Amino acid sequence: MTPDTPWLIAGLGNPGPWFRLTRHNAGFLAVDRLAERHGARFRRRGIATRVAEIGVDGHRVLLAEPLWSINLSGRPVAALLRRHGVPVERLVVVQDDLDFAFGSARLKRGGGPGGHNGARSVGEALGTRDFVRLRFGIGRPPKGRSVGDFVLEKFSDAELAALSGELDRCADALETLVRHGLNRAQDALNARTAPVGTPVRTPVRTPEQVLGR
């Protein structure tokens, strides 16, 4: 790879305004925050993807949001890799993750999808899992509530109050990954963890305040 080789950071989520602040759309929200930070606007590419482009210290970075169901994210992501000549080593998939509490996030290359059908779809479409995943913790559903219902619910008021800071932390990690590589980004992001069930005690704000709109 050369310094001119682009990166592709693909957030996973479900398209449409109803899903915007649901837990399953954490990937979209993190990529949105990175685009906002750089003043980039998403443009629709065909029927399958929204794409924006930013520069991070001279590195070309494509930001993508597949517009099919989150469980079918693989084909649009694979198509973008081919179209823009992005090697799989420079693909980053941003997803929600039930295995980490809200307030925790992890960066890792490779590994299984851990029950996330969107990440599984990407791996199957590419024929490899050798890409980086940023996993945004959303925690486990309370007893008696199904996983399907939980991930499609909107973040709680307490989570919304902390969401903006968590999105900024993920955007920082993604920029560090592009600038300095995976190890530096992991050190910065993985150092902070929140145990499952840790309550958030910051004041509640409206969704518009959370997202700066």
mmCIF file of C-alpha atoms in Angstrom:
data_model
loop_
_atom_site.group_PDB
_atom_site.id
_atom_site.type_symbol
_atom_site.label_atom_id
_atom_site.label_comp_id
_atom_site.label_asym_id
_atom_site.label_seq_id
_atom_site.Cartn_x
_atom_site.Cartn_y
_atom_site.Cartn_z
ATOM 1 C CA MET A 1 0.000 0.000 0.000
ATOM 2 C CA THR A 2 1.078 3.571 -0.635
ATOM 3 C CA PRO A 3 0.221 6.776 1.264
ATOM 4 C CA ASP A 4 -2.317 7.474 -1.499
ATOM 5 C CA THR A 5 -4.230 4.243 -0.826
ATOM 6 C CA PRO A 6 -7.672 5.301 0.455
ATOM 7 C CA TRP A 7 -9.460 4.179 3.598
ATOM 8 C CA LEU A 8 -13.107 3.169 3.781
ATOM 9 C CA ILE A 9 -14.953 3.615 7.086
ATOM 10 C CA ALA A 10 -18.401 2.018 6.834
ATOM 11 C CA GLY A 11 -20.994 2.585 9.533
ATOM 12 C CA LEU A 12 -23.685 -0.061 9.880
ATOM 13 C CA GLY A 13 -27.308 0.784 10.572
ATOM 14 C CA ASN A 14 -30.821 0.813 9.181
ATOM 15 C CA PRO A 15 -31.793 3.610 6.785
ATOM 16 C CA GLY A 16 -34.674 5.964 7.437
ATOM 17 C CA PRO A 17 -35.448 8.663 10.018
ATOM 18 C CA TRP A 18 -37.301 6.343 12.406
ATOM 19 C CA PHE A 19 -34.128 4.337 13.059
ATOM 20 C CA ARG A 20 -31.846 7.351 13.503
ATOM 21 C CA LEU A 21 -31.335 7.243 17.281
ATOM 22 C CA THR A 22 -31.866 3.529 17.792
ATOM 23 C CA ARG A 23 -29.102 1.448 19.340
ATOM 24 C CA HIS A 24 -28.636 -0.592 16.164
ATOM 25 C CA ASN A 25 -27.659 2.627 14.356
ATOM 26 C CA ALA A 26 -24.635 3.426 16.488
ATOM 27 C CA GLY A 27 -22.434 2.778 13.441
ATOM 28 C CA PHE A 28 -24.273 5.375 11.367
ATOM 29 C CA LEU A 29 -24.104 7.897 14.219
ATOM 30 C CA ALA A 30 -20.339 7.526 14.680
ATOM 31 C CA VAL A 31 -19.666 7.965 10.966
ATOM 32 C CA ASP A 32 -22.065 10.934 10.897
ATOM 33 C CA ARG A 33 -20.043 12.555 13.672
ATOM 34 C CA LEU A 34 -16.794 12.091 11.752
ATOM 35 C CA ALA A 35 -18.335 13.636 8.634
ATOM 36 C CA GLU A 36 -19.715 16.588 10.628
ATOM 37 C CA ARG A 37 -16.312 17.187 12.196
ATOM 38 C CA HIS A 38 -14.779 17.602 8.736
ATOM 39 C CA GLY A 39 -17.680 19.507 7.180
ATOM 40 C CA ALA A 40 -18.404 16.681 4.725
ATOM 41 C CA ARG A 41 -21.818 15.930 3.256
ATOM 42 C CA PHE A 42 -23.108 12.499 2.332
ATOM 43 C CA ARG A 43 -24.311 11.947 -1.205
ATOM 44 C CA ARG A 44 -26.299 9.011 -2.409
ATOM 45 C CA ARG A 45 -24.447 6.567 -4.676
ATOM 46 C CA GLY A 46 -27.014 4.505 -6.537
ATOM 47 C CA ILE A 47 -29.611 2.715 -4.455
ATOM 48 C CA ALA A 48 -27.251 1.045 -2.026
ATOM 49 C CA THR A 49 -25.036 3.595 -0.247
ATOM 50 C CA ARG A 50 -24.505 7.124 1.028
ATOM 51 C CA VAL A 51 -20.881 8.265 0.711
ATOM 52 C CA ALA A 52 -18.872 11.243 1.933
ATOM 53 C CA GLU A 53 -15.162 11.937 1.555
ATOM 54 C CA ILE A 54 -12.789 13.565 4.046
ATOM 55 C CA GLY A 55 -9.070 14.084 4.400
ATOM 56 C CA VAL A 56 -7.172 13.180 7.573
ATOM 57 C CA ASP A 57 -3.627 14.605 7.492
ATOM 58 C CA GLY A 58 -3.392 13.968 3.765
ATOM 59 C CA HIS A 59 -5.038 10.531 3.855
ATOM 60 C CA ARG A 60 -8.114 10.099 1.677
ATOM 61 C CA VAL A 61 -10.954 8.620 3.722
ATOM 62 C CA LEU A 62 -14.311 7.506 2.331
ATOM 63 C CA LEU A 63 -17.217 7.376 4.766
ATOM 64 C CA ALA A 64 -20.093 5.084 3.840
ATOM 65 C CA GLU A 65 -23.530 4.124 5.102
ATOM 66 C CA PRO A 66 -25.145 1.152 3.327
ATOM 67 C CA LEU A 67 -28.813 1.829 2.627
ATOM 68 C CA TRP A 68 -30.064 -1.736 2.642
ATOM 69 C CA SER A 69 -31.155 -3.413 5.866
ATOM 70 C CA ILE A 70 -28.285 -3.613 8.347
ATOM 71 C CA ASN A 71 -28.285 -7.400 7.949
ATOM 72 C CA LEU A 72 -27.507 -7.011 4.216
ATOM 73 C CA SER A 73 -24.630 -4.538 4.534
ATOM 74 C CA GLY A 74 -22.017 -6.772 2.936
ATOM 75 C CA ARG A 75 -22.716 -6.329 -0.763
ATOM 76 C CA PRO A 76 -22.735 -2.497 -0.731
ATOM 77 C CA VAL A 77 -19.513 -2.414 1.287
ATOM 78 C CA ALA A 78 -17.805 -4.923 -1.020
ATOM 79 C CA ALA A 79 -18.920 -2.928 -4.063
ATOM 80 C CA LEU A 80 -17.362 0.256 -2.661
ATOM 81 C CA LEU A 81 -14.065 -1.497 -1.964
ATOM 82 C CA ARG A 82 -13.883 -2.663 -5.567
ATOM 83 C CA ARG A 83 -14.980 0.659 -7.048
ATOM 84 C CA HIS A 84 -12.455 2.750 -5.137
ATOM 85 C CA GLY A 85 -9.579 0.280 -4.979
ATOM 86 C CA VAL A 86 -9.588 0.056 -1.184
ATOM 87 C CA PRO A 87 -7.719 -2.979 0.196
ATOM 88 C CA VAL A 88 -9.498 -4.891 2.933
ATOM 89 C CA GLU A 89 -6.687 -3.912 5.326
ATOM 90 C CA ARG A 90 -7.984 -0.335 5.106
ATOM 91 C CA LEU A 91 -11.630 -1.156 5.696
ATOM 92 C CA VAL A 92 -13.117 -0.170 9.056
ATOM 93 C CA VAL A 93 -16.628 -1.347 9.960
ATOM 94 C CA VAL A 94 -18.358 0.564 12.767
ATOM 95 C CA GLN A 95 -21.135 -1.357 14.524
ATOM 96 C CA ASP A 96 -23.140 -1.589 17.730
ATOM 97 C CA ASP A 97 -22.182 -4.397 20.101
ATOM 98 C CA LEU A 98 -24.230 -6.085 22.809
ATOM 99 C CA ASP A 99 -21.157 -7.537 24.520
ATOM 100 C CA PHE A 100 -19.943 -4.147 25.795
ATOM 101 C CA ALA A 101 -21.740 -1.785 28.131
ATOM 102 C CA PHE A 102 -22.777 1.621 26.899
ATOM 103 C CA GLY A 103 -19.714 3.827 27.362
ATOM 104 C CA SER A 104 -17.311 1.112 26.194
ATOM 105 C CA ALA A 105 -15.934 0.678 22.683
ATOM 106 C CA ARG A 106 -13.291 -1.557 21.141
ATOM 107 C CA LEU A 107 -11.144 -1.613 18.014
ATOM 108 C CA LYS A 108 -10.025 -4.971 16.669
ATOM 109 C CA ARG A 109 -8.869 -6.506 13.407
ATOM 110 C CA GLY A 110 -10.481 -9.782 12.438
ATOM 111 C CA GLY A 111 -12.447 -12.079 14.692
ATOM 112 C CA GLY A 112 -15.979 -13.388 14.476
ATOM 113 C CA PRO A 113 -19.066 -11.196 14.153
ATOM 114 C CA GLY A 114 -20.258 -12.078 17.646
ATOM 115 C CA GLY A 115 -23.880 -12.421 16.601
ATOM 116 C CA HIS A 116 -23.987 -9.143 14.654
ATOM 117 C CA ASN A 117 -25.617 -9.992 11.324
ATOM 118 C CA GLY A 118 -24.357 -6.844 9.611
ATOM 119 C CA ALA A 119 -20.734 -7.635 10.425
ATOM 120 C CA ARG A 120 -21.342 -11.235 9.376
ATOM 121 C CA SER A 121 -22.746 -10.025 6.042
ATOM 122 C CA VAL A 122 -19.622 -7.941 5.381
ATOM 123 C CA GLY A 123 -17.326 -10.868 6.132
ATOM 124 C CA GLU A 124 -19.306 -13.191 3.893
ATOM 125 C CA ALA A 125 -19.371 -10.710 1.002
ATOM 126 C CA LEU A 126 -15.620 -10.158 1.205
ATOM 127 C CA GLY A 127 -14.679 -13.778 1.897
ATOM 128 C CA THR A 128 -12.487 -12.613 4.789
ATOM 129 C CA ARG A 129 -12.765 -11.135 8.275
ATOM 130 C CA ASP A 130 -9.401 -9.388 8.059
ATOM 131 C CA PHE A 131 -10.826 -5.902 8.431
ATOM 132 C CA VAL A 132 -10.957 -3.584 11.427
ATOM 133 C CA ARG A 133 -14.143 -3.285 13.468
ATOM 134 C CA LEU A 134 -15.007 -0.512 15.876
ATOM 135 C CA ARG A 135 -17.584 -1.967 18.240
ATOM 136 C CA PHE A 136 -19.732 0.590 20.066
ATOM 137 C CA GLY A 137 -21.119 -0.865 23.275
ATOM 138 C CA ILE A 138 -24.869 -0.779 23.799
ATOM 139 C CA GLY A 139 -25.116 -3.332 26.618
ATOM 140 C CA ARG A 140 -27.511 -6.230 27.031
ATOM 141 C CA PRO A 141 -31.299 -5.907 27.196
ATOM 142 C CA PRO A 142 -32.937 -6.073 30.621
ATOM 143 C CA LYS A 143 -34.397 -9.391 31.653
ATOM 144 C CA GLY A 144 -37.608 -10.139 29.782
ATOM 145 C CA ARG A 145 -36.858 -7.912 26.795
ATOM 146 C CA SER A 146 -35.800 -9.499 23.508
ATOM 147 C CA VAL A 147 -32.547 -8.596 21.783
ATOM 148 C CA GLY A 148 -34.472 -7.719 18.612
ATOM 149 C CA ASP A 149 -36.658 -5.211 20.395
ATOM 150 C CA PHE A 150 -33.770 -3.784 22.409
ATOM 151 C CA VAL A 151 -31.477 -2.965 19.487
ATOM 152 C CA LEU A 152 -34.324 -1.305 17.573
ATOM 153 C CA GLU A 153 -35.314 0.901 20.515
ATOM 154 C CA LYS A 154 -34.031 4.434 20.792
ATOM 155 C CA PHE A 155 -31.246 5.145 23.273
ATOM 156 C CA SER A 156 -32.524 5.899 26.761
ATOM 157 C CA ASP A 157 -32.566 9.479 28.033
ATOM 158 C CA ALA A 158 -29.506 8.790 30.191
ATOM 159 C CA GLU A 159 -27.656 7.307 27.209
ATOM 160 C CA LEU A 160 -28.646 10.247 25.012
ATOM 161 C CA ALA A 161 -27.170 12.613 27.572
ATOM 162 C CA ALA A 162 -23.776 10.921 27.181
ATOM 163 C CA LEU A 163 -24.032 9.977 23.503
ATOM 164 C CA SER A 164 -22.370 13.030 21.999
ATOM 165 C CA GLY A 165 -19.208 12.515 24.027
ATOM 166 C CA GLU A 166 -19.089 8.828 23.148
ATOM 167 C CA LEU A 167 -19.433 9.622 19.443
ATOM 168 C CA ASP A 168 -16.597 12.141 19.699
ATOM 169 C CA ARG A 169 -14.419 9.523 21.372
ATOM 170 C CA CYS A 170 -15.091 7.103 18.511
ATOM 171 C CA ALA A 171 -14.362 9.800 15.927
ATOM 172 C CA ASP A 172 -11.066 10.539 17.713
ATOM 173 C CA ALA A 173 -10.149 6.854 17.584
ATOM 174 C CA LEU A 174 -10.945 6.595 13.878
ATOM 175 C CA GLU A 175 -8.780 9.605 13.103
ATOM 176 C CA THR A 176 -5.955 8.150 15.202
ATOM 177 C CA LEU A 177 -6.278 4.860 13.314
ATOM 178 C CA VAL A 178 -5.821 6.621 9.975
ATOM 179 C CA ARG A 179 -2.971 8.804 11.219
ATOM 180 C CA HIS A 180 -0.988 6.406 13.365
ATOM 181 C CA GLY A 181 -2.265 2.861 12.887
ATOM 182 C CA LEU A 182 -4.307 0.342 14.824
ATOM 183 C CA ASN A 183 -2.096 -0.065 17.892
ATOM 184 C CA ARG A 184 -2.138 3.637 18.764
ATOM 185 C CA ALA A 185 -5.886 3.844 18.178
ATOM 186 C CA GLN A 186 -6.497 0.775 20.354
ATOM 187 C CA ASP A 187 -4.418 2.210 23.171
ATOM 188 C CA ALA A 188 -6.422 5.426 23.090
ATOM 189 C CA LEU A 189 -9.865 3.845 22.805
ATOM 190 C CA ASN A 190 -9.594 0.559 24.651
ATOM 191 C CA ALA A 191 -8.130 2.120 27.792
ATOM 192 C CA ARG A 192 -11.544 3.332 28.901
ATOM 193 C CA THR A 193 -14.161 0.749 29.755
ATOM 194 C CA ALA A 194 -17.413 0.935 31.662
ATOM 195 C CA PRO A 195 -18.684 -2.132 33.518
ATOM 196 C CA VAL A 196 -22.016 -3.503 32.397
ATOM 197 C CA GLY A 197 -24.824 -1.663 34.111
ATOM 198 C CA THR A 198 -22.804 1.454 34.963
ATOM 199 C CA PRO A 199 -25.379 4.253 35.245
ATOM 200 C CA VAL A 200 -24.952 7.538 33.394
ATOM 201 C CA ARG A 201 -25.663 10.513 35.641
ATOM 202 C CA THR A 202 -25.213 13.468 33.295
ATOM 203 C CA PRO A 203 -28.178 15.811 32.669
ATOM 204 C CA VAL A 204 -30.669 14.711 30.052
ATOM 205 C CA ARG A 205 -30.662 16.669 26.796
ATOM 206 C CA THR A 206 -32.883 16.574 23.737
ATOM 207 C CA PRO A 207 -31.829 14.536 20.667
ATOM 208 C CA GLU A 208 -31.223 17.819 18.816
ATOM 209 C CA GLN A 209 -28.819 18.980 21.537
ATOM 210 C CA VAL A 210 -27.068 15.629 21.572
ATOM 211 C CA LEU A 211 -26.327 15.751 17.868
ATOM 212 C CA GLY A 212 -25.634 19.473 17.664
ATOM 213 C CA ARG A 213 -28.739 20.301 15.661
#
